[in-house]
PDB file of C-alpha atoms in Angstrom:
ATOM      1  CA  UNK A1050      -0.051  -0.142  -0.102  1.00 45.00           C
ATOM      2  CA  UNK A1051       0.510   3.652  -0.389  1.00 48.00           C
ATOM      3  CA  UNK A1052       1.357   5.836   2.534  1.00 48.00           C
ATOM      4  CA  UNK A1053      -1.323   8.008   4.209  1.00 48.00           C
ATOM      5  CA  UNK A1054      -0.529  11.537   3.536  1.00 49.00           C
ATOM      6  CA  UNK A1055       0.336  13.761   6.776  1.00 44.00           C
ATOM      7  CA  UNK A1056      -2.326  16.065   8.003  1.00 55.00           C
ATOM      8  CA  UNK A1057       0.471  18.856   7.971  1.00 65.00           C
ATOM      9  CA  UNK A1058       3.871  18.684   6.361  1.00 65.00           C
ATOM     10  CA  UNK A1059       6.718  17.091   8.285  1.00 77.00           C
ATOM     11  CA  UNK A1060       4.411  15.677  10.997  1.00 82.00           C
ATOM     12  CA  UNK A1061       5.979  12.219  10.395  1.00 81.00           C
ATOM     13  CA  UNK A1062       9.396  13.431  10.558  1.00 83.00           C
ATOM     14  CA  UNK A1063       8.499  15.571  13.978  1.00 89.00           C
ATOM     15  CA  UNK A1064       6.984  12.122  15.385  1.00 88.00           C
ATOM     16  CA  UNK A1065      10.580  10.583  14.480  1.00 87.00           C
ATOM     17  CA  UNK A1066      12.599  13.259  16.144  1.00 90.00           C
ATOM     18  CA  UNK A1067      10.422  13.073  19.208  1.00 93.00           C
ATOM     19  CA  UNK A1068      10.581   9.242  19.250  1.00 90.00           C
ATOM     20  CA  UNK A1069      14.465   9.415  19.170  1.00 89.00           C
ATOM     21  CA  UNK A1070      14.364  11.889  22.132  1.00 93.00           C
ATOM     22  CA  UNK A1071      12.176   9.646  24.288  1.00 93.00           C
ATOM     23  CA  UNK A1072      14.261   6.613  23.527  1.00 90.00           C
ATOM     24  CA  UNK A1073      17.563   8.493  24.310  1.00 92.00           C
ATOM     25  CA  UNK A1074      16.012   9.649  27.660  1.00 93.00           C
ATOM     26  CA  UNK A1075      15.012   6.290  28.645  1.00 91.00           C
ATOM     27  CA  UNK A1076      18.653   5.328  28.133  1.00 91.00           C
ATOM     28  CA  UNK A1077      19.716   8.013  30.541  1.00 92.00           C
ATOM     29  CA  UNK A1078      17.395   6.631  33.038  1.00 91.00           C
ATOM     30  CA  UNK A1079      18.754   3.240  32.395  1.00 89.00           C
ATOM     31  CA  UNK A1080      22.086   4.448  33.219  1.00 88.00           C
ATOM     32  CA  UNK A1081      21.030   6.164  36.645  1.00 86.00           C
ATOM     33  CA  UNK A1082      19.432   2.672  37.846  1.00 84.00           C
ATOM     34  CA  UNK A1083      21.773   1.099  40.197  1.00 72.00           C
ATOM     35  CA  UNK A1084      21.919  -2.616  41.143  1.00 76.00           C
ATOM     36  CA  UNK A1085      19.095  -3.617  38.680  1.00 82.00           C
ATOM     37  CA  UNK A1086      20.127  -6.165  36.038  1.00 84.00           C
ATOM     38  CA  UNK A1087      19.263  -5.369  32.434  1.00 86.00           C
ATOM     39  CA  UNK A1088      17.075  -8.549  32.122  1.00 89.00           C
ATOM     40  CA  UNK A1089      14.846  -7.170  34.855  1.00 88.00           C
ATOM     41  CA  UNK A1090      14.379  -3.756  33.218  1.00 88.00           C
ATOM     42  CA  UNK A1091      13.510  -5.717  30.067  1.00 89.00           C
ATOM     43  CA  UNK A1092      10.926  -7.569  31.882  1.00 90.00           C
ATOM     44  CA  UNK A1093       9.265  -4.393  33.325  1.00 87.00           C
ATOM     45  CA  UNK A1094       9.418  -3.240  29.716  1.00 87.00           C
ATOM     46  CA  UNK A1095       7.593  -6.305  28.658  1.00 90.00           C
ATOM     47  CA  UNK A1096       4.995  -6.078  31.280  1.00 89.00           C
ATOM     48  CA  UNK A1097       3.906  -2.535  30.059  1.00 86.00           C
ATOM     49  CA  UNK A1098       3.729  -3.381  26.596  1.00 85.00           C
ATOM     50  CA  UNK A1099       1.415  -6.338  27.360  1.00 89.00           C
ATOM     51  CA  UNK A1100      -0.838  -4.015  29.199  1.00 88.00           C
ATOM     52  CA  UNK A1101      -0.756  -1.701  26.365  1.00 85.00           C
ATOM     53  CA  UNK A1102      -1.413  -4.218  23.605  1.00 86.00           C
ATOM     54  CA  UNK A1103      -3.900  -6.383  25.263  1.00 89.00           C
ATOM     55  CA  UNK A1104      -6.890  -3.748  24.866  1.00 90.00           C
ATOM     56  CA  UNK A1105      -5.943  -3.499  21.135  1.00 85.00           C
ATOM     57  CA  UNK A1106      -6.137  -7.175  20.629  1.00 88.00           C
ATOM     58  CA  UNK A1107      -9.473  -7.470  22.041  1.00 89.00           C
ATOM     59  CA  UNK A1108     -10.600  -4.368  20.074  1.00 86.00           C
ATOM     60  CA  UNK A1109      -9.497  -5.416  16.709  1.00 84.00           C
ATOM     61  CA  UNK A1110     -10.389  -9.170  17.329  1.00 83.00           C
ATOM     62  CA  UNK A1111      -7.021 -10.425  16.149  1.00 81.00           C
ATOM     63  CA  UNK A1112      -6.684 -13.328  18.499  1.00 82.00           C
ATOM     64  CA  UNK A1113      -3.637 -14.153  20.700  1.00 86.00           C
ATOM     65  CA  UNK A1114      -1.913 -16.688  18.406  1.00 84.00           C
ATOM     66  CA  UNK A1115      -2.375 -15.535  14.892  1.00 80.00           C
ATOM     67  CA  UNK A1116      -2.746 -17.312  11.737  1.00 80.00           C
ATOM     68  CA  UNK A1117      -1.363 -20.752  11.702  1.00 83.00           C
ATOM     69  CA  UNK A1118       0.939 -20.262   8.841  1.00 79.00           C
ATOM     70  CA  UNK A1119       2.631 -17.153  10.651  1.00 82.00           C
ATOM     71  CA  UNK A1120       2.892 -18.471  14.128  1.00 85.00           C
ATOM     72  CA  UNK A1121       6.468 -19.704  13.727  1.00 89.00           C
ATOM     73  CA  UNK A1122       7.583 -16.128  12.274  1.00 87.00           C
ATOM     74  CA  UNK A1123       5.787 -14.474  15.152  1.00 88.00           C
ATOM     75  CA  UNK A1124       7.488 -16.663  17.645  1.00 91.00           C
ATOM     76  CA  UNK A1125      10.923 -15.952  16.176  1.00 91.00           C
ATOM     77  CA  UNK A1126       9.964 -12.047  15.896  1.00 86.00           C
ATOM     78  CA  UNK A1127       9.145 -11.984  19.500  1.00 88.00           C
ATOM     79  CA  UNK A1128      12.335 -14.051  20.549  1.00 92.00           C
ATOM     80  CA  UNK A1129      14.602 -11.922  18.431  1.00 91.00           C
ATOM     81  CA  UNK A1130      12.901  -8.776  19.180  1.00 87.00           C
ATOM     82  CA  UNK A1131      13.292  -9.389  22.948  1.00 88.00           C
ATOM     83  CA  UNK A1132      16.625 -10.605  22.757  1.00 91.00           C
ATOM     84  CA  UNK A1133      17.592  -7.349  21.014  1.00 90.00           C
ATOM     85  CA  UNK A1134      16.119  -5.250  23.737  1.00 89.00           C
ATOM     86  CA  UNK A1135      17.895  -7.232  26.700  1.00 90.00           C
ATOM     87  CA  UNK A1136      21.296  -7.028  24.868  1.00 93.00           C
ATOM     88  CA  UNK A1137      20.969  -3.498  24.153  1.00 91.00           C
ATOM     89  CA  UNK A1138      19.985  -2.567  27.727  1.00 90.00           C
ATOM     90  CA  UNK A1139      23.040  -4.643  28.977  1.00 91.00           C
ATOM     91  CA  UNK A1140      25.298  -2.613  26.672  1.00 91.00           C
ATOM     92  CA  UNK A1141      23.871   0.745  27.898  1.00 90.00           C
ATOM     93  CA  UNK A1142      24.582  -0.413  31.253  1.00 88.00           C
ATOM     94  CA  UNK A1143      28.283  -1.173  30.894  1.00 88.00           C
ATOM     95  CA  UNK A1144      29.576   1.127  28.206  1.00 88.00           C
ATOM     96  CA  UNK A1145      29.086   4.960  27.278  1.00 88.00           C
ATOM     97  CA  UNK A1146      25.616   5.694  26.225  1.00 88.00           C
ATOM     98  CA  UNK A1147      26.669   7.411  23.007  1.00 87.00           C
ATOM     99  CA  UNK A1148      29.196   4.478  21.934  1.00 89.00           C
ATOM    100  CA  UNK A1149      26.117   1.894  22.439  1.00 89.00           C
ATOM    101  CA  UNK A1150      23.644   4.131  20.693  1.00 89.00           C
ATOM    102  CA  UNK A1151      25.978   4.573  17.750  1.00 88.00           C
ATOM    103  CA  UNK A1152      26.551   0.869  17.106  1.00 89.00           C
ATOM    104  CA  UNK A1153      22.723   0.167  17.111  1.00 86.00           C
ATOM    105  CA  UNK A1154      22.307   2.646  14.024  1.00 81.00           C
ATOM    106  CA  UNK A1155      24.508  -0.081  12.003  1.00 82.00           C
ATOM    107  CA  UNK A1156      21.137  -2.281  11.738  1.00 81.00           C
ATOM    108  CA  UNK A1157      20.265  -1.077   8.271  1.00 79.00           C
ATOM    109  CA  UNK A1158      23.612  -2.359   7.036  1.00 82.00           C
ATOM    110  CA  UNK A1159      23.025  -5.658   8.527  1.00 85.00           C
ATOM    111  CA  UNK A1160      19.360  -5.837   7.402  1.00 82.00           C
ATOM    112  CA  UNK A1161      20.733  -5.221   3.790  1.00 82.00           C
ATOM    113  CA  UNK A1162      23.272  -8.209   4.215  1.00 85.00           C
ATOM    114  CA  UNK A1163      20.525 -10.501   5.656  1.00 86.00           C
ATOM    115  CA  UNK A1164      18.031  -9.638   2.954  1.00 84.00           C
ATOM    116  CA  UNK A1165      20.634 -10.425   0.420  1.00 85.00           C
ATOM    117  CA  UNK A1166      21.133 -13.905   2.136  1.00 86.00           C
ATOM    118  CA  UNK A1167      17.609 -15.221   2.983  1.00 84.00           C
ATOM    119  CA  UNK A1168      15.311 -12.939   0.891  1.00 78.00           C
ATOM    120  CA  UNK A1169      17.636 -12.934  -2.374  1.00 80.00           C
ATOM    121  CA  UNK A1170      17.383  -9.240  -2.626  1.00 78.00           C
ATOM    122  CA  UNK A1171      20.163  -7.367  -4.587  1.00 81.00           C
ATOM    123  CA  UNK A1172      23.499  -6.716  -2.890  1.00 81.00           C
ATOM    124  CA  UNK A1173      25.517  -4.091  -4.801  1.00 83.00           C
ATOM    125  CA  UNK A1174      29.021  -2.708  -4.410  1.00 89.00           C
ATOM    126  CA  UNK A1175      27.432   0.282  -2.449  1.00 86.00           C
ATOM    127  CA  UNK A1176      26.022  -2.126   0.113  1.00 83.00           C
ATOM    128  CA  UNK A1177      29.402  -3.668   0.632  1.00 87.00           C
ATOM    129  CA  UNK A1178      31.110  -0.234   0.974  1.00 89.00           C
ATOM    130  CA  UNK A1179      28.415   0.846   3.432  1.00 86.00           C
ATOM    131  CA  UNK A1180      29.110  -2.363   5.419  1.00 87.00           C
ATOM    132  CA  UNK A1181      33.045  -1.822   5.380  1.00 89.00           C
ATOM    133  CA  UNK A1182      32.199   1.886   6.807  1.00 87.00           C
ATOM    134  CA  UNK A1183      29.921   0.324   9.539  1.00 87.00           C
ATOM    135  CA  UNK A1184      32.640  -2.116  10.602  1.00 88.00           C
ATOM    136  CA  UNK A1185      35.088   0.758  10.719  1.00 90.00           C
ATOM    137  CA  UNK A1186      32.893   2.644  12.893  1.00 88.00           C
ATOM    138  CA  UNK A1187      32.494  -0.088  15.371  1.00 87.00           C
ATOM    139  CA  UNK A1188      36.102  -0.875  15.466  1.00 88.00           C
ATOM    140  CA  UNK A1189      36.790   2.884  16.361  1.00 87.00           C
ATOM    141  CA  UNK A1190      34.423   2.577  19.102  1.00 86.00           C
ATOM    142  CA  UNK A1191      35.629  -0.616  20.476  1.00 80.00           C
ATOM    143  CA  UNK A1192      39.219   0.096  19.906  1.00 80.00           C
ATOM    144  CA  UNK A1193      40.638  -3.406  20.316  1.00 76.00           C
ATOM    145  CA  UNK A1194      44.120  -3.514  22.076  1.00 69.00           C
ATOM    146  CA  UNK A1195      45.884  -5.265  19.192  1.00 59.00           C
ATOM    147  CA  UNK A1196      45.141  -2.126  17.192  1.00 63.00           C
ATOM    148  CA  UNK A1197      45.297   0.741  19.766  1.00 68.00           C
ATOM    149  CA  UNK A1198      47.331  -0.634  22.310  1.00 61.00           C
ATOM    150  CA  UNK A1199      46.556  -1.319  25.821  1.00 61.00           C
ATOM    151  CA  UNK A1200      46.111   2.155  27.035  1.00 68.00           C
ATOM    152  CA  UNK A1201      42.371   2.904  26.121  1.00 69.00           C
ATOM    153  CA  UNK A1202      40.796   5.981  27.370  1.00 69.00           C
ATOM    154  CA  UNK A1203      37.122   7.283  27.393  1.00 66.00           C
ATOM    155  CA  UNK A1204      35.593   3.992  28.533  1.00 73.00           C
ATOM    156  CA  UNK A1205      33.318   3.418  31.630  1.00 72.00           C
ATOM    157  CA  UNK A1206      34.711   0.761  34.165  1.00 72.00           C
ATOM    158  CA  UNK A1207      36.973  -1.864  32.916  1.00 80.00           C
ATOM    159  CA  UNK A1208      37.690  -2.658  29.334  1.00 80.00           C
ATOM    160  CA  UNK A1209      36.577  -6.180  29.577  1.00 84.00           C
ATOM    161  CA  UNK A1210      33.053  -4.736  30.485  1.00 86.00           C
ATOM    162  CA  UNK A1211      33.479  -2.158  27.407  1.00 86.00           C
ATOM    163  CA  UNK A1212      34.234  -5.200  25.202  1.00 87.00           C
ATOM    164  CA  UNK A1213      31.413  -7.165  26.430  1.00 90.00           C
ATOM    165  CA  UNK A1214      29.181  -4.224  26.005  1.00 90.00           C
ATOM    166  CA  UNK A1215      30.297  -3.771  22.334  1.00 90.00           C
ATOM    167  CA  UNK A1216      29.578  -7.423  21.642  1.00 92.00           C
ATOM    168  CA  UNK A1217      26.064  -7.208  23.177  1.00 93.00           C
ATOM    169  CA  UNK A1218      25.397  -3.829  20.861  1.00 92.00           C
ATOM    170  CA  UNK A1219      26.445  -5.730  17.751  1.00 92.00           C
ATOM    171  CA  UNK A1220      24.311  -8.815  18.784  1.00 94.00           C
ATOM    172  CA  UNK A1221      21.420  -6.603  19.405  1.00 93.00           C
ATOM    173  CA  UNK A1222      21.701  -4.931  16.222  1.00 90.00           C
ATOM    174  CA  UNK A1223      21.902  -8.234  14.311  1.00 91.00           C
ATOM    175  CA  UNK A1224      18.863  -9.259  16.180  1.00 91.00           C
ATOM    176  CA  UNK A1225      16.932  -6.288  15.246  1.00 86.00           C
ATOM    177  CA  UNK A1226      17.978  -6.668  11.506  1.00 86.00           C
ATOM    178  CA  UNK A1227      16.813 -10.376  11.664  1.00 89.00           C
ATOM    179  CA  UNK A1228      13.419  -9.171  13.154  1.00 85.00           C
ATOM    180  CA  UNK A1229      13.246  -6.788   9.952  1.00 81.00           C
ATOM    181  CA  UNK A1230      13.742  -9.832   7.643  1.00 84.00           C
ATOM    182  CA  UNK A1231      10.956 -11.845   9.445  1.00 84.00           C
ATOM    183  CA  UNK A1232       8.571  -8.826   9.381  1.00 78.00           C
ATOM    184  CA  UNK A1233       9.187  -8.536   5.793  1.00 77.00           C
ATOM    185  CA  UNK A1234       8.644 -12.325   5.360  1.00 77.00           C
ATOM    186  CA  UNK A1235       5.342 -12.186   7.279  1.00 75.00           C
ATOM    187  CA  UNK A1236       4.107  -9.218   4.999  1.00 69.00           C
ATOM    188  CA  UNK A1237       0.955  -7.357   5.998  1.00 68.00           C
ATOM    189  CA  UNK A1238      -1.005 -10.251   6.897  1.00 71.00           C
ATOM    190  CA  UNK A1239      -0.364 -10.073  10.554  1.00 77.00           C
ATOM    191  CA  UNK A1240      -1.735  -6.984  12.856  1.00 77.00           C
ATOM    192  CA  UNK A1241       1.047  -4.809  14.178  1.00 75.00           C
ATOM    193  CA  UNK A1242      -0.575  -5.365  17.673  1.00 80.00           C
ATOM    194  CA  UNK A1243      -0.167  -9.138  17.469  1.00 85.00           C
ATOM    195  CA  UNK A1244       3.413  -8.716  16.611  1.00 82.00           C
ATOM    196  CA  UNK A1245       4.109  -6.665  19.634  1.00 83.00           C
ATOM    197  CA  UNK A1246       1.901  -9.020  21.676  1.00 88.00           C
ATOM    198  CA  UNK A1247       4.601 -11.782  20.686  1.00 89.00           C
ATOM    199  CA  UNK A1248       7.431  -9.554  21.535  1.00 87.00           C
ATOM    200  CA  UNK A1249       6.153  -8.845  24.840  1.00 89.00           C
ATOM    201  CA  UNK A1250       4.899 -12.169  26.036  1.00 92.00           C
ATOM    202  CA  UNK A1251       8.011 -14.346  24.818  1.00 93.00           C
ATOM    203  CA  UNK A1252      10.353 -11.450  26.238  1.00 91.00           C
ATOM    204  CA  UNK A1253       8.534 -11.782  29.738  1.00 92.00           C
ATOM    205  CA  UNK A1254       8.832 -15.318  29.717  1.00 93.00           C
ATOM    206  CA  UNK A1255      12.488 -15.462  28.749  1.00 90.00           C
ATOM    207  CA  UNK A1256      13.427 -12.582  31.201  1.00 91.00           C
ATOM    208  CA  UNK A1257      11.535 -14.448  34.161  1.00 90.00           C
ATOM    209  CA  UNK A1258      13.506 -17.773  33.383  1.00 90.00           C
ATOM    210  CA  UNK A1259      16.718 -15.885  33.154  1.00 88.00           C
ATOM    211  CA  UNK A1260      16.220 -13.790  36.143  1.00 88.00           C
ATOM    212  CA  UNK A1261      15.536 -16.964  38.374  1.00 86.00           C
ATOM    213  CA  UNK A1262      18.447 -19.076  36.840  1.00 86.00           C
ATOM    214  CA  UNK A1263      20.825 -15.937  37.621  1.00 84.00           C
ATOM    215  CA  UNK A1264      19.024 -15.417  40.879  1.00 80.00           C
ATOM    216  CA  UNK A1265      18.939 -11.633  40.043  1.00 76.00           C
ATOM    217  CA  UNK A1266      15.165 -11.001  40.554  1.00 74.00           C
ATOM    218  CA  UNK A1267      14.645  -8.127  42.957  1.00 72.00           C
ATOM    219  CA  UNK A1268      13.076  -4.724  43.455  1.00 70.00           C
ATOM    220  CA  UNK A1269      15.378  -1.959  43.721  1.00 68.00           C
ATOM    221  CA  UNK A1270      15.574  -0.601  47.385  1.00 68.00           C
ATOM    222  CA  UNK A1271      15.514   2.910  46.242  1.00 67.00           C
ATOM    223  CA  UNK A1272      12.129   4.734  45.485  1.00 77.00           C
ATOM    224  CA  UNK A1273      13.840   6.826  42.820  1.00 82.00           C
ATOM    225  CA  UNK A1274      14.895   3.541  40.956  1.00 82.00           C
ATOM    226  CA  UNK A1275      11.618   2.228  40.920  1.00 84.00           C
ATOM    227  CA  UNK A1276      10.341   5.290  39.298  1.00 87.00           C
ATOM    228  CA  UNK A1277      13.103   5.014  36.581  1.00 88.00           C
ATOM    229  CA  UNK A1278      11.992   1.643  35.877  1.00 87.00           C
ATOM    230  CA  UNK A1279       8.492   2.836  35.243  1.00 87.00           C
ATOM    231  CA  UNK A1280       9.627   5.772  33.136  1.00 90.00           C
ATOM    232  CA  UNK A1281      11.862   3.605  31.123  1.00 89.00           C
ATOM    233  CA  UNK A1282       9.079   1.487  30.137  1.00 87.00           C
ATOM    234  CA  UNK A1283       6.621   4.245  29.580  1.00 89.00           C
ATOM    235  CA  UNK A1284       9.214   6.232  27.340  1.00 91.00           C
ATOM    236  CA  UNK A1285      10.118   3.140  25.512  1.00 85.00           C
ATOM    237  CA  UNK A1286       6.508   2.291  24.595  1.00 83.00           C
ATOM    238  CA  UNK A1287       5.778   6.064  23.695  1.00 87.00           C
ATOM    239  CA  UNK A1288       9.013   6.202  21.373  1.00 86.00           C
ATOM    240  CA  UNK A1289       7.900   2.872  19.839  1.00 81.00           C
ATOM    241  CA  UNK A1290       4.139   4.230  19.168  1.00 81.00           C
ATOM    242  CA  UNK A1291       5.532   7.392  17.825  1.00 86.00           C
ATOM    243  CA  UNK A1292       7.983   5.780  15.356  1.00 81.00           C
ATOM    244  CA  UNK A1293       5.248   3.330  14.195  1.00 76.00           C
ATOM    245  CA  UNK A1294       3.002   6.480  13.577  1.00 79.00           C
ATOM    246  CA  UNK A1295       5.775   8.342  11.557  1.00 81.00           C
ATOM    247  CA  UNK A1296       6.160   5.183   9.517  1.00 71.00           C
ATOM    248  CA  UNK A1297       2.396   5.206   8.640  1.00 69.00           C
ATOM    249  CA  UNK A1298       2.583   9.059   7.506  1.00 77.00           C
ATOM    250  CA  UNK A1299       6.015   9.276   5.994  1.00 75.00           C
ATOM    251  CA  UNK A1300       8.228   7.334   3.634  1.00 72.00           C
ATOM    252  CA  UNK A1301      10.710   4.974   5.247  1.00 65.00           C
ATOM    253  CA  UNK A1302      13.797   6.871   3.735  1.00 65.00           C
ATOM    254  CA  UNK A1303      13.271  10.105   5.557  1.00 75.00           C
ATOM    255  CA  UNK A1304      12.353   8.552   8.687  1.00 77.00           C
ATOM    256  CA  UNK A1305      15.435   6.274   8.814  1.00 73.00           C
ATOM    257  CA  UNK A1306      17.611   9.456   8.217  1.00 76.00           C
ATOM    258  CA  UNK A1307      15.945  11.372  10.795  1.00 81.00           C
ATOM    259  CA  UNK A1308      16.226   8.553  13.351  1.00 81.00           C
ATOM    260  CA  UNK A1309      19.885   9.529  13.287  1.00 80.00           C
ATOM    261  CA  UNK A1310      18.940  12.292  15.680  1.00 85.00           C
ATOM    262  CA  UNK A1311      19.294   9.437  18.384  1.00 87.00           C
ATOM    263  CA  UNK A1312      22.997   9.880  18.085  1.00 88.00           C
ATOM    264  CA  UNK A1313      22.945  13.386  18.553  1.00 89.00           C
ATOM    265  CA  UNK A1314      20.544  13.089  21.414  1.00 91.00           C
ATOM    266  CA  UNK A1315      22.757  10.452  23.121  1.00 90.00           C
ATOM    267  CA  UNK A1316      25.949  12.530  22.719  1.00 91.00           C
ATOM    268  CA  UNK A1317      24.356  15.652  24.197  1.00 91.00           C
ATOM    269  CA  UNK A1318      22.401  13.968  27.084  1.00 90.00           C
ATOM    270  CA  UNK A1319      25.659  11.990  27.947  1.00 90.00           C
ATOM    271  CA  UNK A1320      27.603  15.109  28.246  1.00 90.00           C
ATOM    272  CA  UNK A1321      24.877  16.975  30.392  1.00 91.00           C
ATOM    273  CA  UNK A1322      23.579  14.358  32.661  1.00 89.00           C
ATOM    274  CA  UNK A1323      26.342  11.577  32.710  1.00 85.00           C
ATOM    275  CA  UNK A1324      29.244  14.121  32.850  1.00 86.00           C
ATOM    276  CA  UNK A1325      31.122  11.891  30.238  1.00 84.00           C
ATOM    277  CA  UNK A1326      32.728  13.515  27.291  1.00 83.00           C
ATOM    278  CA  UNK A1327      32.956  11.418  24.061  1.00 83.00           C
ATOM    279  CA  UNK A1328      36.368  10.615  22.754  1.00 83.00           C
ATOM    280  CA  UNK A1329      37.453  11.596  19.233  1.00 84.00           C
ATOM    281  CA  UNK A1330      37.287   7.889  18.538  1.00 85.00           C
ATOM    282  CA  UNK A1331      33.668   7.823  19.472  1.00 87.00           C
ATOM    283  CA  UNK A1332      32.916  10.737  17.152  1.00 90.00           C
ATOM    284  CA  UNK A1333      34.911   9.234  14.292  1.00 90.00           C
ATOM    285  CA  UNK A1334      32.877   5.992  14.689  1.00 89.00           C
ATOM    286  CA  UNK A1335      29.678   7.568  14.971  1.00 89.00           C
ATOM    287  CA  UNK A1336      30.408   9.557  11.590  1.00 89.00           C
ATOM    288  CA  UNK A1337      31.188   6.357   9.920  1.00 90.00           C
ATOM    289  CA  UNK A1338      28.090   4.482  11.174  1.00 87.00           C
ATOM    290  CA  UNK A1339      25.827   7.436  10.712  1.00 85.00           C
ATOM    291  CA  UNK A1340      26.929   7.941   7.281  1.00 86.00           C
ATOM    292  CA  UNK A1341      26.763   4.204   6.153  1.00 86.00           C
ATOM    293  CA  UNK A1342      23.115   3.873   7.611  1.00 82.00           C
ATOM    294  CA  UNK A1343      21.928   7.071   5.998  1.00 82.00           C
ATOM    295  CA  UNK A1344      23.531   6.104   2.816  1.00 83.00           C
ATOM    296  CA  UNK A1345      21.856   2.752   2.981  1.00 80.00           C
ATOM    297  CA  UNK A1346      18.420   4.146   3.770  1.00 76.00           C
ATOM    298  CA  UNK A1347      18.837   7.027   0.919  1.00 79.00           C
ATOM    299  CA  UNK A1348      19.676   4.229  -1.494  1.00 78.00           C
ATOM    300  CA  UNK A1349      16.723   2.184  -0.587  1.00 75.00           C
ATOM    301  CA  UNK A1350      14.527   5.003  -0.700  1.00 73.00           C
ATOM    302  CA  UNK A1351      15.400   6.132  -4.322  1.00 76.00           C
ATOM    303  CA  UNK A1352      15.060   2.251  -5.443  1.00 73.00           C
ATOM    304  CA  UNK A1353      11.593   2.155  -3.965  1.00 71.00           C
ATOM    305  CA  UNK A1354      10.783   5.682  -5.769  1.00 72.00           C
ATOM    306  CA  UNK A1355      11.925   4.477  -8.887  1.00 72.00           C
ATOM    307  CA  UNK A1356       9.964   1.226  -8.624  1.00 70.00           C
ATOM    308  CA  UNK A1357       6.755   3.169  -7.822  1.00 66.00           C
ATOM    309  CA  UNK A1358       7.396   5.569 -10.845  1.00 71.00           C
ATOM    310  CA  UNK A1359       7.739   2.364 -13.061  1.00 66.00           C
ATOM    311  CA  UNK A1360       4.612   0.801 -11.730  1.00 64.00           C
ATOM    312  CA  UNK A1361       2.691   4.051 -12.357  1.00 61.00           C
ATOM    313  CA  UNK A1362       3.790   4.000 -15.986  1.00 59.00           C
TER     314      UNK A1362
END
C-alpha cells in the first residue's frame, strides 16, 4: 500500500525526532539505575507493553496466536526482538551511552546483508562499501588492544566490560536486522498489535526464566530507581508508538535518516546528565556508522521511488 498523507507537512519527521528523544531519555534513566540487571529492566518493559497491547487485541479481534501459517514467524519475531532489547539494555549499562547508541545504528547495513542472504535481494558494491564503513566505525568505538594498544581511554569501568558491551550491542543490532527480515517475510497479513504481543509475552517469559536462573530478581531498594523503571517502560513504549505513527504517514527513507537524531541526543544527554565527554574515536566511529546507515536508507528510498514510478507507467 500507499502511505497516508500527513495532516501537516513534516509531521511524520517530527514524530521521528520525538521518538528518538524519548528513546534517548529512557537510556539515560537506565544508566542512572543502580543494582538492577538489564534483564529485569526488560521484564518491566514487557509487562507495560502487554498491558498496552491487550486492549488493542481485544478491540481488533485479532486473537492471541495469529494465523497458523505465521505463528512460527511471530515466535521468532518475539524471540529475536526481546533478545535485542535485553542485549541493548545490557550494553547501555556497561559502556558509554553514545557508544552503544552509535553501534545500534548499524542495523540498516546488517538488514541489507541478511536480506541478500535470506530474501535474495540485490546486494551491490554500495552495500558492501556501507558495510565496510560500519565495521570501521564499530572498530573505532571498540578500540581493540591489538590495534590501539593497551592504554584505552574514554571508557566506563573496565575494558573487559567495554568489550562485552560492544559485543552485546552488535548482537542486538543483528537481532533487530533479523526481526526486520522476519517482518518482511510475514508481510502485512499479521496485525501490528499481534507482533508486539508476541514480542512482549516471549520477552517476559524469557526474562523471568533468566532472572530465576541467575538469581537476579529483586525490586530496587531506592524509590527513585523504581520510578526510573516505570519511566523507562513508558518512554520506550511511547517512542515505539511514535516511530510506528511516523512510518504510517511518512516514507521509510526520510524516517530512517531522521532517526540518526538519536545519536545526537545520546551525545548531548551523555555530556549534560552523565558528565562523560565522548572521545574523538567515538565521534569518528559515529560519523562512519551514521554515514553508512544514512547512505543505505537513501539508496533504498531511491530504489523504492523508482519502482513506484515504473509501476505508475
